[in-house]
Coordinates of C-alpha atoms and ligand atoms in Angstrom, one line a residue:
X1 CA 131.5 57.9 147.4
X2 CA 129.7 56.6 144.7
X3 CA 127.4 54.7 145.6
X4 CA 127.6 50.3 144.1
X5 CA 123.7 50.1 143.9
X6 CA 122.8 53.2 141.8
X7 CA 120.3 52.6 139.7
X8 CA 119.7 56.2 138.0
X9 CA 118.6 56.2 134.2
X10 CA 121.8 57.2 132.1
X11 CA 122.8 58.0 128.6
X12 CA 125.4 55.7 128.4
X13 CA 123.9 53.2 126.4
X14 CA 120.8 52.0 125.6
X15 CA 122.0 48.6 127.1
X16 CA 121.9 50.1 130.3
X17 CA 118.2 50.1 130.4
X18 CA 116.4 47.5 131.9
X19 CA 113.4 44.8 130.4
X20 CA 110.6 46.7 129.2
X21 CA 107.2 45.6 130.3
X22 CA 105.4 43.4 127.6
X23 CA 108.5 41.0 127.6
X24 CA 108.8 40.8 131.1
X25 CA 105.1 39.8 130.8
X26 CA 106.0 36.7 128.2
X27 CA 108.7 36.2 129.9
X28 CA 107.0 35.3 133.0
X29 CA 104.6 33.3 131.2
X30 CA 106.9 31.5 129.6
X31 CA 107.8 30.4 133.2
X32 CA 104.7 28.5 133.6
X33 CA 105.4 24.5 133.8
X34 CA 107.4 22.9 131.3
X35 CA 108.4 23.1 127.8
X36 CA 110.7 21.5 125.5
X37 CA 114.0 22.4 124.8
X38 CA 116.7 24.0 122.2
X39 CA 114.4 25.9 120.3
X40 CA 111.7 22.9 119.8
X41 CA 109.0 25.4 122.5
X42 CA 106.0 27.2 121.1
X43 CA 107.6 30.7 121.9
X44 CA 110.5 30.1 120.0
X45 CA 108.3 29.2 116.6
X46 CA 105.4 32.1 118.0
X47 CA 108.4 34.5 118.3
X48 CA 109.9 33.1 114.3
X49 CA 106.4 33.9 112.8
X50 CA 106.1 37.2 114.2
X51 CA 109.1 37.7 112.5
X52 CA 107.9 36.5 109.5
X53 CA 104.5 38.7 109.5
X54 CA 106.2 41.7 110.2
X55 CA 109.0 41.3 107.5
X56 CA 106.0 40.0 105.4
X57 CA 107.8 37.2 103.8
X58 CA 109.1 33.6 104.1
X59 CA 112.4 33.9 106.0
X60 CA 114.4 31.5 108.2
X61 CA 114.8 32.9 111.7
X62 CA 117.3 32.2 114.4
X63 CA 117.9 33.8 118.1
X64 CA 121.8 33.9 119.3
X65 CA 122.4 35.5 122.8
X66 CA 124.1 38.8 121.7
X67 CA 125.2 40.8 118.5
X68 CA 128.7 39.9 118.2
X69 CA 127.2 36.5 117.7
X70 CA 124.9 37.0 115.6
X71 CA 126.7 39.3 113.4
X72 CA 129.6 36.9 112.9
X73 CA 127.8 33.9 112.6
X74 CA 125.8 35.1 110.2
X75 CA 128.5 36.9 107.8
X76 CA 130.8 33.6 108.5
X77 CA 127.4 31.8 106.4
X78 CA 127.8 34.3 103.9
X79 CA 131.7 33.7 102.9
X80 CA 134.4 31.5 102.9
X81 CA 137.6 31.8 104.4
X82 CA 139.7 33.5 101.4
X83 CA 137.1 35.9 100.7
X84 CA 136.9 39.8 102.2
X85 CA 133.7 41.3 104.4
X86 CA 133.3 45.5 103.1
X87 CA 131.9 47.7 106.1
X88 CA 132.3 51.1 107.4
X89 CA 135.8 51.6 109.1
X90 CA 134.0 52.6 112.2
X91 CA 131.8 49.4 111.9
X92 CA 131.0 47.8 115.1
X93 CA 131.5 44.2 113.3
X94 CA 135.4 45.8 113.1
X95 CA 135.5 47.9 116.4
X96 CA 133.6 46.1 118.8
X97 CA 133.7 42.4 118.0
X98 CA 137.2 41.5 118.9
X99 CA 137.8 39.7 115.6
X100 CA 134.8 37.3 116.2
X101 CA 133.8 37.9 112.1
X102 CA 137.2 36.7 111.5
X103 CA 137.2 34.1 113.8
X104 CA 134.0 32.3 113.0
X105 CA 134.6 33.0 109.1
X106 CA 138.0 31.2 109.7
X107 CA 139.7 34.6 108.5
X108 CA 137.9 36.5 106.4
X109 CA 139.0 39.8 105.7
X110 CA 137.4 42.5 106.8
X111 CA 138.0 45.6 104.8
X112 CA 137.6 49.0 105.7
X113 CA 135.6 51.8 103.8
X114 CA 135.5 55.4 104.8
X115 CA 132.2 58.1 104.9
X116 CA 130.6 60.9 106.4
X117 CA 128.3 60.6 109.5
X118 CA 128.4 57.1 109.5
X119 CA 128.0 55.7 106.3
X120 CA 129.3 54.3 103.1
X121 CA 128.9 55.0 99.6
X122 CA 128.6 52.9 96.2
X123 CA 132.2 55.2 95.1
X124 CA 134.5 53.8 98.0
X125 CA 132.7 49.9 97.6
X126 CA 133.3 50.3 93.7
X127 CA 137.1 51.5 94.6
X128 CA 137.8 48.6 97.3
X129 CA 136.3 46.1 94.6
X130 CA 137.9 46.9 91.5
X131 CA 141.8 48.1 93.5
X132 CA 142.8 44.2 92.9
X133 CA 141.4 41.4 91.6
X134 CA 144.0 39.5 91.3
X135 CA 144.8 35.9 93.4
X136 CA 146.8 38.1 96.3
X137 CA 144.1 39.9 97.1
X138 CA 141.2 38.0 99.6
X139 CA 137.9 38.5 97.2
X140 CA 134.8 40.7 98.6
X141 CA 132.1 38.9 98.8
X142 CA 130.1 40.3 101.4
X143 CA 128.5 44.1 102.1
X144 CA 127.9 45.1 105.5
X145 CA 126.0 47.7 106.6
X146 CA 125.0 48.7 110.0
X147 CA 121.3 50.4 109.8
X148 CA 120.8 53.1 112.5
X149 CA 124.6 53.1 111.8
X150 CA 126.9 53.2 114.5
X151 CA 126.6 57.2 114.5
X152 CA 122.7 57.0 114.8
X153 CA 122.2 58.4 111.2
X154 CA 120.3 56.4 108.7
X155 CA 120.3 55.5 104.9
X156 CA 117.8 57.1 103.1
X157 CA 116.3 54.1 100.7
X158 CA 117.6 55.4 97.9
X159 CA 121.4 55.4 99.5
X160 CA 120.6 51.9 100.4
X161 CA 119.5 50.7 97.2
X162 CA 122.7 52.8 95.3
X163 CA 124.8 50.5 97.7
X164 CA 122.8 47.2 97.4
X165 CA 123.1 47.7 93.9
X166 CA 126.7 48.2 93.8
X167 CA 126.8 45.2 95.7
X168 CA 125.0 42.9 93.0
X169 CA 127.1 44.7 90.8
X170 CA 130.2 42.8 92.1
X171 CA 128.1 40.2 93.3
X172 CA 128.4 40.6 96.5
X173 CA 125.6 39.4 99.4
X174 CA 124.5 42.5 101.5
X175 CA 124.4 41.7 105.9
X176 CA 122.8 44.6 107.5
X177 CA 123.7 44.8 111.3
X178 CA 120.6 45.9 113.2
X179 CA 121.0 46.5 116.9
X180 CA 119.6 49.2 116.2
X181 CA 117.0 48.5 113.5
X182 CA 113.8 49.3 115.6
X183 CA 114.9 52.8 115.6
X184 CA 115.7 53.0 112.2
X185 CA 111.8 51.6 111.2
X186 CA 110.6 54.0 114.0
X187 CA 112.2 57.2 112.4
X188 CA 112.1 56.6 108.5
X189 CA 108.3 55.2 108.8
X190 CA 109.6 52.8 106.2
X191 CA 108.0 49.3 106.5
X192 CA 110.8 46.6 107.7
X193 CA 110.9 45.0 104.3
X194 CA 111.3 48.4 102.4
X195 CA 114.5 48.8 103.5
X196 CA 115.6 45.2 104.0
X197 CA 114.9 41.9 101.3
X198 CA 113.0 44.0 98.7
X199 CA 116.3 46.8 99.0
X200 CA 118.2 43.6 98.4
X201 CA 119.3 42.4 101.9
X202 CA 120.7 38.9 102.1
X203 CA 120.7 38.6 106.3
X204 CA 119.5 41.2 108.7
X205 CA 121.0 41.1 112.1
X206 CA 117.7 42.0 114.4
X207 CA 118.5 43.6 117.4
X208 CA 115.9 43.5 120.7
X209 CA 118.4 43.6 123.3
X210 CA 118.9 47.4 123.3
X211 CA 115.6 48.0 122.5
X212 CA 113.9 46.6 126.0
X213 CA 114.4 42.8 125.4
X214 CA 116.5 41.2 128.5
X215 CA 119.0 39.5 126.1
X216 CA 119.0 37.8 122.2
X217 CA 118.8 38.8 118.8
X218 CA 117.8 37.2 116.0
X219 CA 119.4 36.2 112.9
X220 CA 116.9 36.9 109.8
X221 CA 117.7 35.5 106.5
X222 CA 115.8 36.6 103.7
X223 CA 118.0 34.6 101.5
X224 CA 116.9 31.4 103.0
X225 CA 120.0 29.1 101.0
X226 CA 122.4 31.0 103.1
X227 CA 120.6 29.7 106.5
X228 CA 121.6 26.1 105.5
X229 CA 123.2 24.0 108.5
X230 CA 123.2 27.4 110.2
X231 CA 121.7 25.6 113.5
X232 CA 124.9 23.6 113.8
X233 CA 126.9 26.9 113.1
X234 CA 124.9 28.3 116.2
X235 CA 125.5 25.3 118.4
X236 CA 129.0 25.0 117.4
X237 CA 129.8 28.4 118.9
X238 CA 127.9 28.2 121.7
X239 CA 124.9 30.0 120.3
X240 CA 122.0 27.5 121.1
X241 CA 120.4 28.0 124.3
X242 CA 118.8 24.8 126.0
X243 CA 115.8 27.1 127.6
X244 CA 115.4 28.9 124.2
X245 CA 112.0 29.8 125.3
X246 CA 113.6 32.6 127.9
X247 CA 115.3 33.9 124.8
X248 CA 112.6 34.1 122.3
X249 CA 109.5 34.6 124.8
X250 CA 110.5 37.9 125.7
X251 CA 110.5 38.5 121.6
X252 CA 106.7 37.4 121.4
X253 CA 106.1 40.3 124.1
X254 CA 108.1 43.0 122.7
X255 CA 106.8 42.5 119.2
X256 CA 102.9 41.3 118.9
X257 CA 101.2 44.5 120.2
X258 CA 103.9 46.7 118.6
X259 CA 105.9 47.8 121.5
X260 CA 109.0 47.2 119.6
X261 CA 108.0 49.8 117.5
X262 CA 106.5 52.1 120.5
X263 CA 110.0 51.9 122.5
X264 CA 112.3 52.5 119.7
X265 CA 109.6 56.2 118.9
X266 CA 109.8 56.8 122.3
X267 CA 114.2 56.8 122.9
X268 CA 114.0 58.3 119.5
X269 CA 111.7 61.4 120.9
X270 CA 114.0 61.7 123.8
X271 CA 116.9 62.3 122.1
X272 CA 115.0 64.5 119.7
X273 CA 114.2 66.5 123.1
X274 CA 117.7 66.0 124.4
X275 CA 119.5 67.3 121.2
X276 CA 117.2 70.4 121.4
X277 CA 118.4 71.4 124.9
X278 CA 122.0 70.8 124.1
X279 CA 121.5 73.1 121.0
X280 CA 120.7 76.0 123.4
X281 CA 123.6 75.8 125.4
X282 CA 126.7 77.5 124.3
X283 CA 130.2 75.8 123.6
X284 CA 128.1 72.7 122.4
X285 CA 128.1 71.5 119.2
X286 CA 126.3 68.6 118.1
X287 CA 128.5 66.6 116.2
X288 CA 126.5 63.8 113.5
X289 CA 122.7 64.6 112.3
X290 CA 120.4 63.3 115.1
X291 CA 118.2 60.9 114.0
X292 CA 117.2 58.0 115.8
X293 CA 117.9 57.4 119.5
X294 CA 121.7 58.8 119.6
X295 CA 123.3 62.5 120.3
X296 CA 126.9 63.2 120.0
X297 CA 127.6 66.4 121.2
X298 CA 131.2 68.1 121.6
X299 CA 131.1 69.7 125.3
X300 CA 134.1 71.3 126.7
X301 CA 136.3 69.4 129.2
X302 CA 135.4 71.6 132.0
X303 CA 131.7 70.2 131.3
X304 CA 132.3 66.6 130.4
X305 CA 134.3 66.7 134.3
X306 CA 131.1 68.7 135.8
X307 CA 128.8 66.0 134.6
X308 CA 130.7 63.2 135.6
X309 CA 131.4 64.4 139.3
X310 CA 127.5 64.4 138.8
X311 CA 127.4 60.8 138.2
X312 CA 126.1 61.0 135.1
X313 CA 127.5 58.1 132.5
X314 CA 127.8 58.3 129.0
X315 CA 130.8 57.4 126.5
X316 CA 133.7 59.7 125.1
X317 CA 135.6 57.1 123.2
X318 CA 133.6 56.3 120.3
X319 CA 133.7 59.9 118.2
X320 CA 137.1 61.3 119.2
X321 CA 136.4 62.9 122.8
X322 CA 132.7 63.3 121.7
X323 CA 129.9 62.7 124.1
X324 CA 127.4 60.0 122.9
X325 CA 124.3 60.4 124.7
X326 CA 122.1 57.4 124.1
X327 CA 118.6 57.3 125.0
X328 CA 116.3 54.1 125.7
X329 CA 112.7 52.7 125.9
X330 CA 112.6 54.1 129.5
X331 CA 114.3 57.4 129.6
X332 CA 111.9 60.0 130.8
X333 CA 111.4 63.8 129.7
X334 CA 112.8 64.3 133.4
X335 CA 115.6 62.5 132.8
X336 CA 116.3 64.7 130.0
X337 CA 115.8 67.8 131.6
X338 CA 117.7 66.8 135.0
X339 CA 120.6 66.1 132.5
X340 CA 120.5 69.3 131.0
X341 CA 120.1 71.4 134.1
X342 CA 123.3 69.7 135.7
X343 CA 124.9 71.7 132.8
Ligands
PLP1 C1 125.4 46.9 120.4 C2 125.7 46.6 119.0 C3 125.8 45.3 118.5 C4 125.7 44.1 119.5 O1 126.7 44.0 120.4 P1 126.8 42.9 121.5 O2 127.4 43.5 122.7 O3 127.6 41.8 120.9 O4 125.4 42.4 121.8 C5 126.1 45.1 117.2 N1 126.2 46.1 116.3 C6 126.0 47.4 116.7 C7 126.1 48.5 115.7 C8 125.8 47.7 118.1 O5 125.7 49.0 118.5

């Protein structure tokens, strides 16, 4: 019997993992007496600025409760209704958002672009663009890109550029979707704003929750018009937490020392470490190029049913009967090596 309380590390996702330490430590001291509320709390404008010194540049900051949120609120303020969104057909704004970038956009398209390991290129957005432009057709206005992409590969900064270009090309605005984007700074050693307003991002979805914060990310626009009237956007939906403080303190933690950074090296490493045992065992193939904190490996039934009766958790539905192996800011060498052995 399996038993309810487990609480073994897995590979499942890196949302499994737990708060990491330096914004459970804000977060507690957050707790202390009273502050005021919706956003209007020291943490929430200590947590903005951090933001801002890290991206080095004036931007307009928000902090919405998950990704789905923030990803579709923010590409609703980039659009109107008749217009059309351009991602990767494997995007998570398309596959894992139950139509929320349609629904807050009030139905704009999202259209679907094809590409190895991941990514998109400058040929298929030029092909979308230019297939119609008449008045059937919903207009693209907006680029989205999803940097670690959704198969844990990365744009080098001249793909990103090529693609940014082609975007101001056809004037569209460029939203890149971040969950992941700690791991992306931690592996290219790129500075945040490299690969972000100066490579001609509009809005950059920050993600902390899979990176060790408890819950939140924040909605970053280095196009500042775009973040007009945003706040009501945010209430509207839901998105405006009364005890913002909770939400953003545990960004003050994770960011001012660096851990962000630290955590996103560290699952990084591990799956480095993970990816190099799975290399040595036969029938495995490793499926995209690891290089941030994801593996997909293609293991034989017989295996993936072995490691399961195990207990260990991870996900085959992503990459057609591939198995993602996901590492976080807490897994341990161990845990690497205890999942390899069960092999
Ligand atoms: C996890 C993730 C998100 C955010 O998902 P929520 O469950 O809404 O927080 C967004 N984009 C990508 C690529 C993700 O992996």
């Amino acid at each position: 019997m399996e038993n309810p309380m487990e609480t073994r590390r897995q590979f499942a996702s890196d949302n499994y993992a737990g708060i990491c330490p330096e914004a459970f430590a804000t977060l507690t001291e957050a707790n202390q007496g009273h502050a005021r509320s919706y956003g209007n709390d020291p943490w929430t404008a200590r947590a903005a600025d951090l933001i801002r010194e890290i991206f080095e540049t004036p931007c307009e900051v928000f902090f919405v409760f998950n990704g789905t949120a923030a990803n579709s609120l923010a590409l609703a303020s980039m659009c109107q209704s008749y217009n059309s969104i351009l991602c990767y057909e494997g995007a998570h704004i398309e596959t894992a958002e139950c139509g929320a970038p349609e629904f807050f956009s009030n139905g704009s398209k999202v259209l679907l672009l094809p590409g190895a390991n991941g990514k998109i290129d400058p040929v298929s957005i030029e092909g979308i663009v230019n297939k119609r432009t008449d008045i059937h057709y919903p207009k693209p206005r907006v680029l989205s890109l999803t940097h670690a992409t959704e198969m844990g590969t990365l744009y080098s900064l001249d793909e990103l550029r090529a693609l940014t270009d082609t975007a101001r090309k056809f004037n569209l605005r460029v939203h890149m979707d971040g969950a992941r984007f700690a791991n992306a700074i931690a592996a290219s050693g790129l500075a945040p704003k490299e690969i972000t307003w100066q490579a001609g991002v509009d809005v950059l979805c920050f993600g902390g929750t899979k990176n060790g914060l408890p819950i939140g990310e924040a909605v970053v626009f280095f196009n500042q018009e775009l973040a007009k009237e945003f706040d009501y956007r945010c209430k509207q939906a839901g998105q405006l937490a009364s005890k913002m403080r909770f939400v953003s303190a545990p960004w003050v933690g994770a960011l001012q020392e660096g851990a962000w950074l630290r955590h996103a090296a560290h699952a990084n490493e591990m799956a480095r470490q993970l990816e190099q045992g799975l290399r040595l065992i036969p029938n495995v193939e490793i499926t995209f190029p690891r290089q941030t904190n994801t593996v997909f490996a293609r293991v034989p039934q017989a295996n993936i049913d072995k490691l399961r009766g195990r207990g260990w958790q991870f996900y085959t539905h992503v990459s057609q009967g591939d198995c993602r192996l996901m590492c976080s800011w807490d897994t341990t060498e161990r845990d690497v090596r205890s999942f390899l052995q069960d092999f």
